[in-house]
Amino acid sequence: IERTFSILKPDATRRNLTGAINALIEKAGLRIVAQKRVQITRAQAETFYAVHKERPFFGELVETMIGGPVVVQVLEGEDAIRKYRDVLGATDPSKAAPGTIRKEFALSVGENSAHGSDAPETAAIEIAQWFSGNEIVG
Ligand code: GTP
Ligand code: MG
């Protein structure tokens, strides 16, 4: 059994879509074992997406992530990291497959509704950044 880290981004909370997205997560067989709504600070957003800091869209990415509350989550299941990336769909919603979160809900590449960890190492780092052990109940 594997865990991954998820963020329901500000465009999703603003449009009241967190329940609809959680329904797709649960339908895919992933279990939400931790969840909280938070306002990310600029410093936290810059740290979280530090791997992209040289990219031309970094400033816009940070502004978007702090533009409203987010829901941070830990998802658990068989092959959870890959499975959640599949449920998310392509980064660019116009390229995402039907039925995926980004195809159904995302507005644009910048406002693409949700994040999922891309590897076991990043999942562990991201989960530890947002949750203490006793907040995760499997
Ligand atoms: P995350 O799960 O959010 O990490 O998305 P990803 O892994 O599918 O994509 P990636 O890590 O490459 O990019 C991180 C985020 O930066 C994306 O989810 C987008 O919101 C944003 N992003 C990526 N490329 C672009 C771009 O060309 N323009 C803009 N405005 N945003 C981008
Ligand atoms: Mg990524």
Tab-separated table of N, CA and C and ligand atoms in Angstrom:
chain	number	residue	atom	x	y	z
A	1	ILE	N	0.850	-1.202	0.000
A	1	ILE	CA	0.000	0.000	0.000
A	1	ILE	C	0.879	1.243	0.000
A	2	GLU	N	0.480	2.257	-0.757
A	2	GLU	CA	1.319	3.433	-0.979
A	2	GLU	C	0.527	4.695	-0.640
A	3	ARG	N	1.253	5.758	-0.297
A	3	ARG	CA	0.610	7.053	-0.043
A	3	ARG	C	1.137	8.115	-0.988
A	4	THR	N	0.269	9.037	-1.362
A	4	THR	CA	0.688	10.171	-2.170
A	4	THR	C	0.105	11.447	-1.586
A	5	PHE	N	0.662	12.579	-2.002
A	5	PHE	CA	0.215	13.878	-1.504
A	5	PHE	C	-0.558	14.587	-2.605
A	6	SER	N	-1.651	15.222	-2.204
A	6	SER	CA	-2.525	15.908	-3.152
A	6	SER	C	-2.827	17.317	-2.662
A	7	ILE	N	-2.964	18.241	-3.598
A	7	ILE	CA	-3.500	19.566	-3.275
A	7	ILE	C	-4.668	19.848	-4.210
A	8	LEU	N	-5.823	20.186	-3.631
A	8	LEU	CA	-6.926	20.741	-4.413
A	8	LEU	C	-6.678	22.240	-4.445
A	9	LYS	N	-6.391	22.767	-5.625
A	9	LYS	CA	-5.836	24.109	-5.800
A	9	LYS	C	-6.906	25.197	-5.650
A	10	PRO	N	-6.482	26.469	-5.544
A	10	PRO	CA	-7.445	27.565	-5.313
A	10	PRO	C	-8.582	27.645	-6.328
A	11	ASP	N	-8.322	27.286	-7.598
A	11	ASP	CA	-9.433	27.361	-8.566
A	11	ASP	C	-10.526	26.366	-8.212
A	12	ALA	N	-10.144	25.257	-7.562
A	12	ALA	CA	-11.128	24.243	-7.163
A	12	ALA	C	-11.916	24.681	-5.930
A	13	THR	N	-11.221	25.234	-4.921
A	13	THR	CA	-11.955	25.676	-3.722
A	13	THR	C	-12.873	26.851	-4.062
A	14	ARG	N	-12.386	27.760	-4.926
A	14	ARG	CA	-13.169	28.948	-5.299
A	14	ARG	C	-14.494	28.558	-5.957
A	15	ARG	N	-14.450	27.491	-6.773
A	15	ARG	CA	-15.652	27.075	-7.501
A	15	ARG	C	-16.428	25.978	-6.770
A	16	ASN	N	-16.035	25.717	-5.504
A	16	ASN	CA	-16.783	24.774	-4.655
A	16	ASN	C	-16.779	23.363	-5.245
A	17	LEU	N	-15.612	22.955	-5.765
A	17	LEU	CA	-15.508	21.669	-6.453
A	17	LEU	C	-14.792	20.599	-5.635
A	18	THR	N	-14.491	20.869	-4.365
A	18	THR	CA	-13.663	19.890	-3.631
A	18	THR	C	-14.394	18.553	-3.455
A	19	GLY	N	-15.691	18.597	-3.248
A	19	GLY	CA	-16.443	17.346	-3.097
A	19	GLY	C	-16.506	16.565	-4.398
A	20	ALA	N	-16.713	17.264	-5.506
A	20	ALA	CA	-16.776	16.595	-6.813
A	20	ALA	C	-15.428	15.954	-7.146
A	21	ILE	N	-14.328	16.635	-6.819
A	21	ILE	CA	-13.003	16.060	-7.063
A	21	ILE	C	-12.758	14.881	-6.132
A	22	ASN	N	-13.152	15.021	-4.862
A	22	ASN	CA	-12.982	13.900	-3.937
A	22	ASN	C	-13.776	12.674	-4.399
A	23	ALA	N	-14.912	12.891	-5.028
A	23	ALA	CA	-15.698	11.756	-5.537
A	23	ALA	C	-14.905	10.993	-6.603
A	24	LEU	N	-14.202	11.709	-7.490
A	24	LEU	CA	-13.385	11.035	-8.505
A	24	LEU	C	-12.207	10.294	-7.850
A	25	ILE	N	-11.617	10.917	-6.827
A	25	ILE	CA	-10.511	10.281	-6.099
A	25	ILE	C	-10.976	8.960	-5.488
A	26	GLU	N	-12.121	9.008	-4.815
A	26	GLU	CA	-12.615	7.801	-4.131
A	26	GLU	C	-13.097	6.755	-5.136
A	27	LYS	N	-13.682	7.208	-6.248
A	27	LYS	CA	-14.133	6.272	-7.281
A	27	LYS	C	-12.958	5.497	-7.871
A	28	ALA	N	-11.781	6.135	-7.880
A	28	ALA	CA	-10.578	5.478	-8.410
A	28	ALA	C	-9.985	4.478	-7.415
A	29	GLY	N	-10.572	4.374	-6.234
A	29	GLY	CA	-10.082	3.413	-5.252
A	29	GLY	C	-9.037	3.976	-4.310
A	30	LEU	N	-8.873	5.289	-4.336
A	30	LEU	CA	-7.936	5.927	-3.408
A	30	LEU	C	-8.706	6.367	-2.163
A	31	ARG	N	-8.061	6.218	-0.990
A	31	ARG	CA	-8.681	6.560	0.279
A	31	ARG	C	-8.067	7.861	0.800
A	32	ILE	N	-8.896	8.824	1.196
A	32	ILE	CA	-8.413	10.090	1.743
A	32	ILE	C	-8.131	9.864	3.233
A	33	VAL	N	-6.839	9.713	3.589
A	33	VAL	CA	-6.479	9.350	4.965
A	33	VAL	C	-6.043	10.564	5.788
A	34	ALA	N	-5.948	11.743	5.149
A	34	ALA	CA	-5.700	13.003	5.847
A	34	ALA	C	-6.169	14.121	4.929
A	35	GLN	N	-6.706	15.189	5.539
A	35	GLN	CA	-7.220	16.287	4.709
A	35	GLN	C	-7.394	17.537	5.576
A	36	LYS	N	-6.929	18.676	5.085
A	36	LYS	CA	-7.231	19.943	5.768
A	36	LYS	C	-7.192	21.099	4.779
A	37	ARG	N	-7.982	22.130	5.106
A	37	ARG	CA	-8.060	23.326	4.271
A	37	ARG	C	-7.127	24.371	4.864
A	38	VAL	N	-6.236	24.900	4.039
A	38	VAL	CA	-5.241	25.866	4.521
A	38	VAL	C	-5.040	26.982	3.508
A	39	GLN	N	-4.575	28.132	3.995
A	39	GLN	CA	-4.097	29.208	3.123
A	39	GLN	C	-2.578	29.089	3.067
A	40	ILE	N	-2.042	28.762	1.916
A	40	ILE	CA	-0.598	28.627	1.757
A	40	ILE	C	0.046	30.013	1.759
A	41	THR	N	1.200	30.138	2.410
A	41	THR	CA	1.935	31.403	2.356
A	41	THR	C	2.809	31.424	1.100
A	42	ARG	N	3.264	32.614	0.745
A	42	ARG	CA	4.154	32.747	-0.415
A	42	ARG	C	5.410	31.884	-0.228
A	43	ALA	N	5.998	31.931	0.964
A	43	ALA	CA	7.215	31.154	1.222
A	43	ALA	C	6.953	29.650	1.071
A	44	GLN	N	5.816	29.205	1.564
A	44	GLN	CA	5.484	27.778	1.430
A	44	GLN	C	5.297	27.387	-0.037
A	45	ALA	N	4.651	28.253	-0.810
A	45	ALA	CA	4.439	27.957	-2.232
A	45	ALA	C	5.775	27.918	-2.973
A	46	GLU	N	6.666	28.854	-2.656
A	46	GLU	CA	7.976	28.888	-3.314
A	46	GLU	C	8.791	27.645	-2.974
A	47	THR	N	8.706	27.201	-1.720
A	47	THR	CA	9.406	25.978	-1.315
A	47	THR	C	8.801	24.764	-1.998
A	48	PHE	N	7.479	24.707	-2.012
A	48	PHE	CA	6.798	23.542	-2.566
A	48	PHE	C	7.138	23.337	-4.037
A	49	TYR	N	7.175	24.423	-4.803
A	49	TYR	CA	7.445	24.330	-6.241
A	49	TYR	C	8.868	24.791	-6.579
A	50	ALA	N	9.806	24.674	-5.628
A	50	ALA	CA	11.191	25.139	-5.830
A	50	ALA	C	11.839	24.519	-7.065
A	51	VAL	N	11.449	23.284	-7.409
A	51	VAL	CA	12.022	22.613	-8.587
A	51	VAL	C	11.751	23.399	-9.878
A	52	HIS	N	10.722	24.257	-9.840
A	52	HIS	CA	10.363	25.033	-11.034
A	52	HIS	C	10.846	26.486	-10.972
A	53	LYS	N	11.733	26.837	-10.023
A	53	LYS	CA	11.990	28.269	-9.791
A	53	LYS	C	12.659	29.000	-10.955
A	54	GLU	N	13.330	28.273	-11.832
A	54	GLU	CA	13.932	28.922	-13.003
A	54	GLU	C	12.990	29.005	-14.206
A	55	ARG	N	11.813	28.390	-14.079
A	55	ARG	CA	10.892	28.351	-15.219
A	55	ARG	C	10.180	29.698	-15.381
A	56	PRO	N	9.833	30.059	-16.627
A	56	PRO	CA	9.213	31.377	-16.871
A	56	PRO	C	7.859	31.547	-16.161
A	57	PHE	N	7.182	30.431	-15.879
A	57	PHE	CA	5.862	30.523	-15.262
A	57	PHE	C	5.902	30.483	-13.738
A	58	PHE	N	7.110	30.484	-13.128
A	58	PHE	CA	7.205	30.295	-11.680
A	58	PHE	C	6.443	31.358	-10.890
A	59	GLY	N	6.616	32.634	-11.273
A	59	GLY	CA	5.937	33.713	-10.547
A	59	GLY	C	4.426	33.558	-10.592
A	60	GLU	N	3.922	33.252	-11.784
A	60	GLU	CA	2.491	33.047	-11.968
A	60	GLU	C	1.998	31.829	-11.177
A	61	LEU	N	2.815	30.779	-11.156
A	61	LEU	CA	2.468	29.558	-10.410
A	61	LEU	C	2.309	29.867	-8.920
A	62	VAL	N	3.274	30.608	-8.368
A	62	VAL	CA	3.212	30.952	-6.946
A	62	VAL	C	1.985	31.821	-6.657
A	63	GLU	N	1.756	32.834	-7.486
A	63	GLU	CA	0.581	33.711	-7.288
A	63	GLU	C	-0.718	32.899	-7.315
A	64	THR	N	-0.797	31.968	-8.252
A	64	THR	CA	-2.003	31.145	-8.377
A	64	THR	C	-2.214	30.299	-7.126
A	65	MET	N	-1.123	29.719	-6.606
A	65	MET	CA	-1.246	28.805	-5.456
A	65	MET	C	-1.597	29.523	-4.164
A	66	ILE	N	-1.288	30.847	-4.085
A	66	ILE	CA	-1.623	31.595	-2.866
A	66	ILE	C	-2.870	32.455	-3.071
A	67	GLY	N	-3.532	32.297	-4.206
A	67	GLY	CA	-4.684	33.133	-4.540
A	67	GLY	C	-5.957	32.797	-3.796
A	68	GLY	N	-5.947	31.773	-2.979
A	68	GLY	CA	-7.115	31.380	-2.206
A	68	GLY	C	-6.776	30.134	-1.418
A	69	PRO	N	-7.705	29.662	-0.600
A	69	PRO	CA	-7.426	28.456	0.185
A	69	PRO	C	-7.246	27.230	-0.699
A	70	VAL	N	-6.511	26.267	-0.175
A	70	VAL	CA	-6.349	24.978	-0.838
A	70	VAL	C	-6.767	23.892	0.147
A	71	VAL	N	-6.956	22.685	-0.359
A	71	VAL	CA	-7.153	21.515	0.502
A	71	VAL	C	-5.971	20.588	0.272
A	72	VAL	N	-5.200	20.353	1.325
A	72	VAL	CA	-4.079	19.410	1.227
A	72	VAL	C	-4.557	18.053	1.741
A	73	GLN	N	-4.071	17.007	1.083
A	73	GLN	CA	-4.571	15.660	1.362
A	73	GLN	C	-3.456	14.627	1.303
A	74	VAL	N	-3.635	13.539	2.030
A	74	VAL	CA	-2.851	12.330	1.817
A	74	VAL	C	-3.807	11.256	1.308
A	75	LEU	N	-3.436	10.650	0.181
A	75	LEU	CA	-4.249	9.603	-0.436
A	75	LEU	C	-3.511	8.280	-0.323
A	76	GLU	N	-4.254	7.235	-0.010
A	76	GLU	CA	-3.650	5.924	0.202
A	76	GLU	C	-4.304	4.886	-0.711
A	77	GLY	N	-3.497	3.984	-1.230
A	77	GLY	CA	-4.037	2.909	-2.052
A	77	GLY	C	-2.936	2.151	-2.754
A	78	GLU	N	-3.330	1.099	-3.448
A	78	GLU	CA	-2.399	0.327	-4.261
A	78	GLU	C	-1.852	1.233	-5.357
A	79	ASP	N	-0.522	1.371	-5.452
A	79	ASP	CA	0.073	2.140	-6.553
A	79	ASP	C	-0.478	3.577	-6.577
A	80	ALA	N	-0.627	4.165	-5.375
A	80	ALA	CA	-1.359	5.434	-5.230
A	80	ALA	C	-0.750	6.579	-6.045
A	81	ILE	N	0.579	6.636	-6.122
A	81	ILE	CA	1.216	7.769	-6.808
A	81	ILE	C	0.860	7.766	-8.290
A	82	ARG	N	1.077	6.625	-8.945
A	82	ARG	CA	0.762	6.526	-10.367
A	82	ARG	C	-0.745	6.620	-10.609
A	83	LYS	N	-1.504	5.954	-9.749
A	83	LYS	CA	-2.958	5.957	-9.917
A	83	LYS	C	-3.519	7.377	-9.840
A	84	TYR	N	-3.027	8.173	-8.878
A	84	TYR	CA	-3.553	9.539	-8.756
A	84	TYR	C	-3.108	10.403	-9.937
A	85	ARG	N	-1.887	10.208	-10.415
A	85	ARG	CA	-1.458	10.949	-11.619
A	85	ARG	C	-2.379	10.608	-12.795
A	86	ASP	N	-2.780	9.359	-12.895
A	86	ASP	CA	-3.715	8.965	-13.960
A	86	ASP	C	-5.065	9.649	-13.782
A	87	VAL	N	-5.547	9.705	-12.537
A	87	VAL	CA	-6.845	10.332	-12.265
A	87	VAL	C	-6.778	11.840	-12.529
A	88	LEU	N	-5.614	12.454	-12.257
A	88	LEU	CA	-5.445	13.890	-12.517
A	88	LEU	C	-5.533	14.195	-14.008
A	89	GLY	N	-4.889	13.389	-14.815
A	89	GLY	CA	-4.800	13.673	-16.250
A	89	GLY	C	-3.641	14.605	-16.544
A	90	ALA	N	-3.467	14.925	-17.817
A	90	ALA	CA	-2.333	15.735	-18.253
A	90	ALA	C	-2.342	17.117	-17.596
A	91	THR	N	-1.135	17.681	-17.420
A	91	THR	CA	-0.973	19.006	-16.819
A	91	THR	C	-1.820	20.050	-17.544
A	92	ASP	N	-1.799	19.985	-18.877
A	92	ASP	CA	-2.615	20.881	-19.708
A	92	ASP	C	-3.990	20.233	-19.903
A	93	PRO	N	-5.044	20.835	-19.347
A	93	PRO	CA	-6.365	20.183	-19.387
A	93	PRO	C	-6.868	19.909	-20.803
A	94	SER	N	-6.405	20.700	-21.777
A	94	SER	CA	-6.858	20.456	-23.150
A	94	SER	C	-6.283	19.146	-23.695
A	95	LYS	N	-5.259	18.620	-23.023
A	95	LYS	CA	-4.657	17.350	-23.431
A	95	LYS	C	-5.040	16.203	-22.503
A	96	ALA	N	-5.871	16.476	-21.503
A	96	ALA	CA	-6.227	15.453	-20.512
A	96	ALA	C	-7.337	14.545	-21.045
A	97	ALA	N	-7.285	13.285	-20.643
A	97	ALA	CA	-8.267	12.304	-21.116
A	97	ALA	C	-9.627	12.540	-20.449
A	98	PRO	N	-10.704	12.164	-21.144
A	98	PRO	CA	-12.048	12.286	-20.568
A	98	PRO	C	-12.159	11.534	-19.243
A	99	GLY	N	-12.882	12.126	-18.307
A	99	GLY	CA	-13.087	11.483	-17.011
A	99	GLY	C	-12.037	11.827	-15.980
A	100	THR	N	-10.924	12.438	-16.426
A	100	THR	CA	-9.897	12.830	-15.466
A	100	THR	C	-10.299	14.144	-14.779
A	101	ILE	N	-9.684	14.396	-13.619
A	101	ILE	CA	-9.984	15.606	-12.847
A	101	ILE	C	-9.726	16.856	-13.689
A	102	ARG	N	-8.571	16.873	-14.361
A	102	ARG	CA	-8.224	18.098	-15.094
A	102	ARG	C	-9.100	18.282	-16.333
A	103	LYS	N	-9.481	17.172	-17.000
A	103	LYS	CA	-10.379	17.313	-18.143
A	103	LYS	C	-11.744	17.832	-17.687
A	104	GLU	N	-12.229	17.293	-16.570
A	104	GLU	CA	-13.586	17.637	-16.127
A	104	GLU	C	-13.666	19.026	-15.506
A	105	PHE	N	-12.582	19.448	-14.804
A	105	PHE	CA	-12.701	20.631	-13.954
A	105	PHE	C	-11.703	21.755	-14.214
A	106	ALA	N	-10.533	21.460	-14.777
A	106	ALA	CA	-9.493	22.492	-14.853
A	106	ALA	C	-9.860	23.597	-15.837
A	107	LEU	N	-9.340	24.795	-15.563
A	107	LEU	CA	-9.612	25.962	-16.399
A	107	LEU	C	-8.508	26.204	-17.420
A	108	SER	N	-7.271	25.872	-17.045
A	108	SER	CA	-6.103	26.162	-17.876
A	108	SER	C	-4.900	25.422	-17.291
A	109	VAL	N	-3.752	25.510	-17.971
A	109	VAL	CA	-2.531	24.899	-17.418
A	109	VAL	C	-2.228	25.481	-16.035
A	110	GLY	N	-2.396	26.774	-15.896
A	110	GLY	CA	-2.084	27.437	-14.628
A	110	GLY	C	-3.110	27.129	-13.545
A	111	GLU	N	-4.368	27.054	-13.936
A	111	GLU	CA	-5.440	26.750	-12.974
A	111	GLU	C	-5.969	25.353	-13.287
A	112	ASN	N	-5.141	24.350	-12.900
A	112	ASN	CA	-5.472	22.974	-13.288
A	112	ASN	C	-5.971	22.125	-12.120
A	113	SER	N	-6.544	22.791	-11.120
A	113	SER	CA	-7.431	22.187	-10.106
A	113	SER	C	-6.791	21.289	-9.054
A	114	ALA	N	-5.732	20.556	-9.399
A	114	ALA	CA	-5.163	19.659	-8.386
A	114	ALA	C	-3.714	19.318	-8.701
A	115	HIS	N	-2.986	18.992	-7.648
A	115	HIS	CA	-1.596	18.531	-7.723
A	115	HIS	C	-1.507	17.113	-7.191
A	116	GLY	N	-0.610	16.317	-7.756
A	116	GLY	CA	-0.272	15.017	-7.184
A	116	GLY	C	1.223	14.781	-7.250
A	117	SER	N	1.782	14.172	-6.206
A	117	SER	CA	3.218	13.865	-6.186
A	117	SER	C	3.595	13.027	-7.397
A	118	ASP	N	4.859	13.213	-7.859
A	118	ASP	CA	5.276	12.517	-9.079
A	118	ASP	C	6.179	11.312	-8.830
A	119	ALA	N	6.598	11.056	-7.578
A	119	ALA	CA	7.500	9.931	-7.285
A	119	ALA	C	7.471	9.648	-5.784
A	120	PRO	N	7.903	8.456	-5.365
A	120	PRO	CA	7.895	8.115	-3.936
A	120	PRO	C	8.692	9.110	-3.076
A	121	GLU	N	9.843	9.581	-3.593
A	121	GLU	CA	10.679	10.504	-2.816
A	121	GLU	C	9.952	11.827	-2.591
A	122	THR	N	9.345	12.368	-3.654
A	122	THR	CA	8.641	13.642	-3.504
A	122	THR	C	7.376	13.459	-2.666
A	123	ALA	N	6.703	12.325	-2.789
A	123	ALA	CA	5.512	12.079	-1.971
A	123	ALA	C	5.868	12.133	-0.486
A	124	ALA	N	6.956	11.487	-0.107
A	124	ALA	CA	7.362	11.460	1.303
A	124	ALA	C	7.697	12.866	1.806
A	125	ILE	N	8.416	13.630	0.992
A	125	ILE	CA	8.795	14.995	1.377
A	125	ILE	C	7.558	15.879	1.511
A	126	GLU	N	6.664	15.792	0.539
A	126	GLU	CA	5.486	16.657	0.527
A	126	GLU	C	4.530	16.309	1.671
A	127	ILE	N	4.339	15.017	1.943
A	127	ILE	CA	3.465	14.621	3.059
A	127	ILE	C	4.034	15.169	4.369
A	128	ALA	N	5.345	15.025	4.558
A	128	ALA	CA	5.982	15.483	5.803
A	128	ALA	C	5.935	16.998	5.942
A	129	GLN	N	5.902	17.695	4.802
A	129	GLN	CA	5.854	19.162	4.822
A	129	GLN	C	4.501	19.664	5.340
A	130	TRP	N	3.442	18.885	5.175
A	130	TRP	CA	2.087	19.373	5.457
A	130	TRP	C	1.355	18.655	6.577
A	131	PHE	N	1.815	17.441	6.936
A	131	PHE	CA	1.092	16.668	7.949
A	131	PHE	C	2.056	16.065	8.958
A	132	SER	N	1.643	16.094	10.239
A	132	SER	CA	2.365	15.318	11.233
A	132	SER	C	1.758	13.913	11.253
A	133	GLY	N	2.527	12.964	11.771
A	133	GLY	CA	2.129	11.558	11.708
A	133	GLY	C	0.740	11.299	12.274
A	134	ASN	N	0.410	11.974	13.388
A	134	ASN	CA	-0.881	11.672	14.024
A	134	ASN	C	-2.076	12.312	13.320
A	135	GLU	N	-1.826	13.089	12.251
A	135	GLU	CA	-2.930	13.640	11.452
A	135	GLU	C	-3.334	12.698	10.321
A	136	ILE	N	-2.546	11.658	10.106
A	136	ILE	CA	-2.813	10.697	9.024
A	136	ILE	C	-3.361	9.426	9.654
A	137	VAL	N	-4.605	9.125	9.285
A	137	VAL	CA	-5.270	7.966	9.888
A	137	VAL	C	-5.727	7.027	8.771
A	138	GLY	N	-5.015	5.945	8.594
A	138	GLY	CA	-5.291	5.029	7.491
A	138	GLY	C	-6.402	4.025	7.832
B	1	GTP	P1	1.646	19.412	-10.296
B	1	GTP	O1	0.946	18.172	-9.869
B	1	GTP	O2	0.911	20.661	-9.894
B	1	GTP	O3	3.103	19.411	-9.879
B	1	GTP	O4	1.558	19.391	-11.902
B	1	GTP	P2	2.379	18.480	-12.921
B	1	GTP	O5	3.321	17.589	-12.189
B	1	GTP	O6	1.380	17.874	-13.846
B	1	GTP	O7	3.191	19.583	-13.739
B	1	GTP	P3	4.590	20.278	-13.372
B	1	GTP	O8	5.131	19.759	-12.081
B	1	GTP	O9	5.435	20.200	-14.580
B	1	GTP	O10	4.145	21.814	-13.172
B	1	GTP	C1	3.671	22.262	-11.921
B	1	GTP	C2	2.531	23.204	-12.155
B	1	GTP	O11	3.006	24.362	-12.807
B	1	GTP	C3	1.436	22.675	-13.079
B	1	GTP	O12	0.446	21.932	-12.415
B	1	GTP	C4	0.854	23.936	-13.664
B	1	GTP	O13	-0.157	24.474	-12.816
B	1	GTP	C5	2.032	24.885	-13.674
B	1	GTP	N1	2.575	24.962	-15.032
B	1	GTP	C6	3.311	24.018	-15.686
B	1	GTP	N2	3.635	24.440	-16.921
B	1	GTP	C7	3.070	25.681	-17.048
B	1	GTP	C8	3.050	26.642	-18.103
B	1	GTP	O14	3.592	26.451	-19.174
B	1	GTP	N3	2.369	27.821	-17.828
B	1	GTP	C9	1.755	28.050	-16.632
B	1	GTP	N4	1.112	29.204	-16.435
B	1	GTP	N5	1.758	27.162	-15.639
B	1	GTP	C10	2.406	25.992	-15.840
B	2	MG	MG	4.672	18.274	-10.698
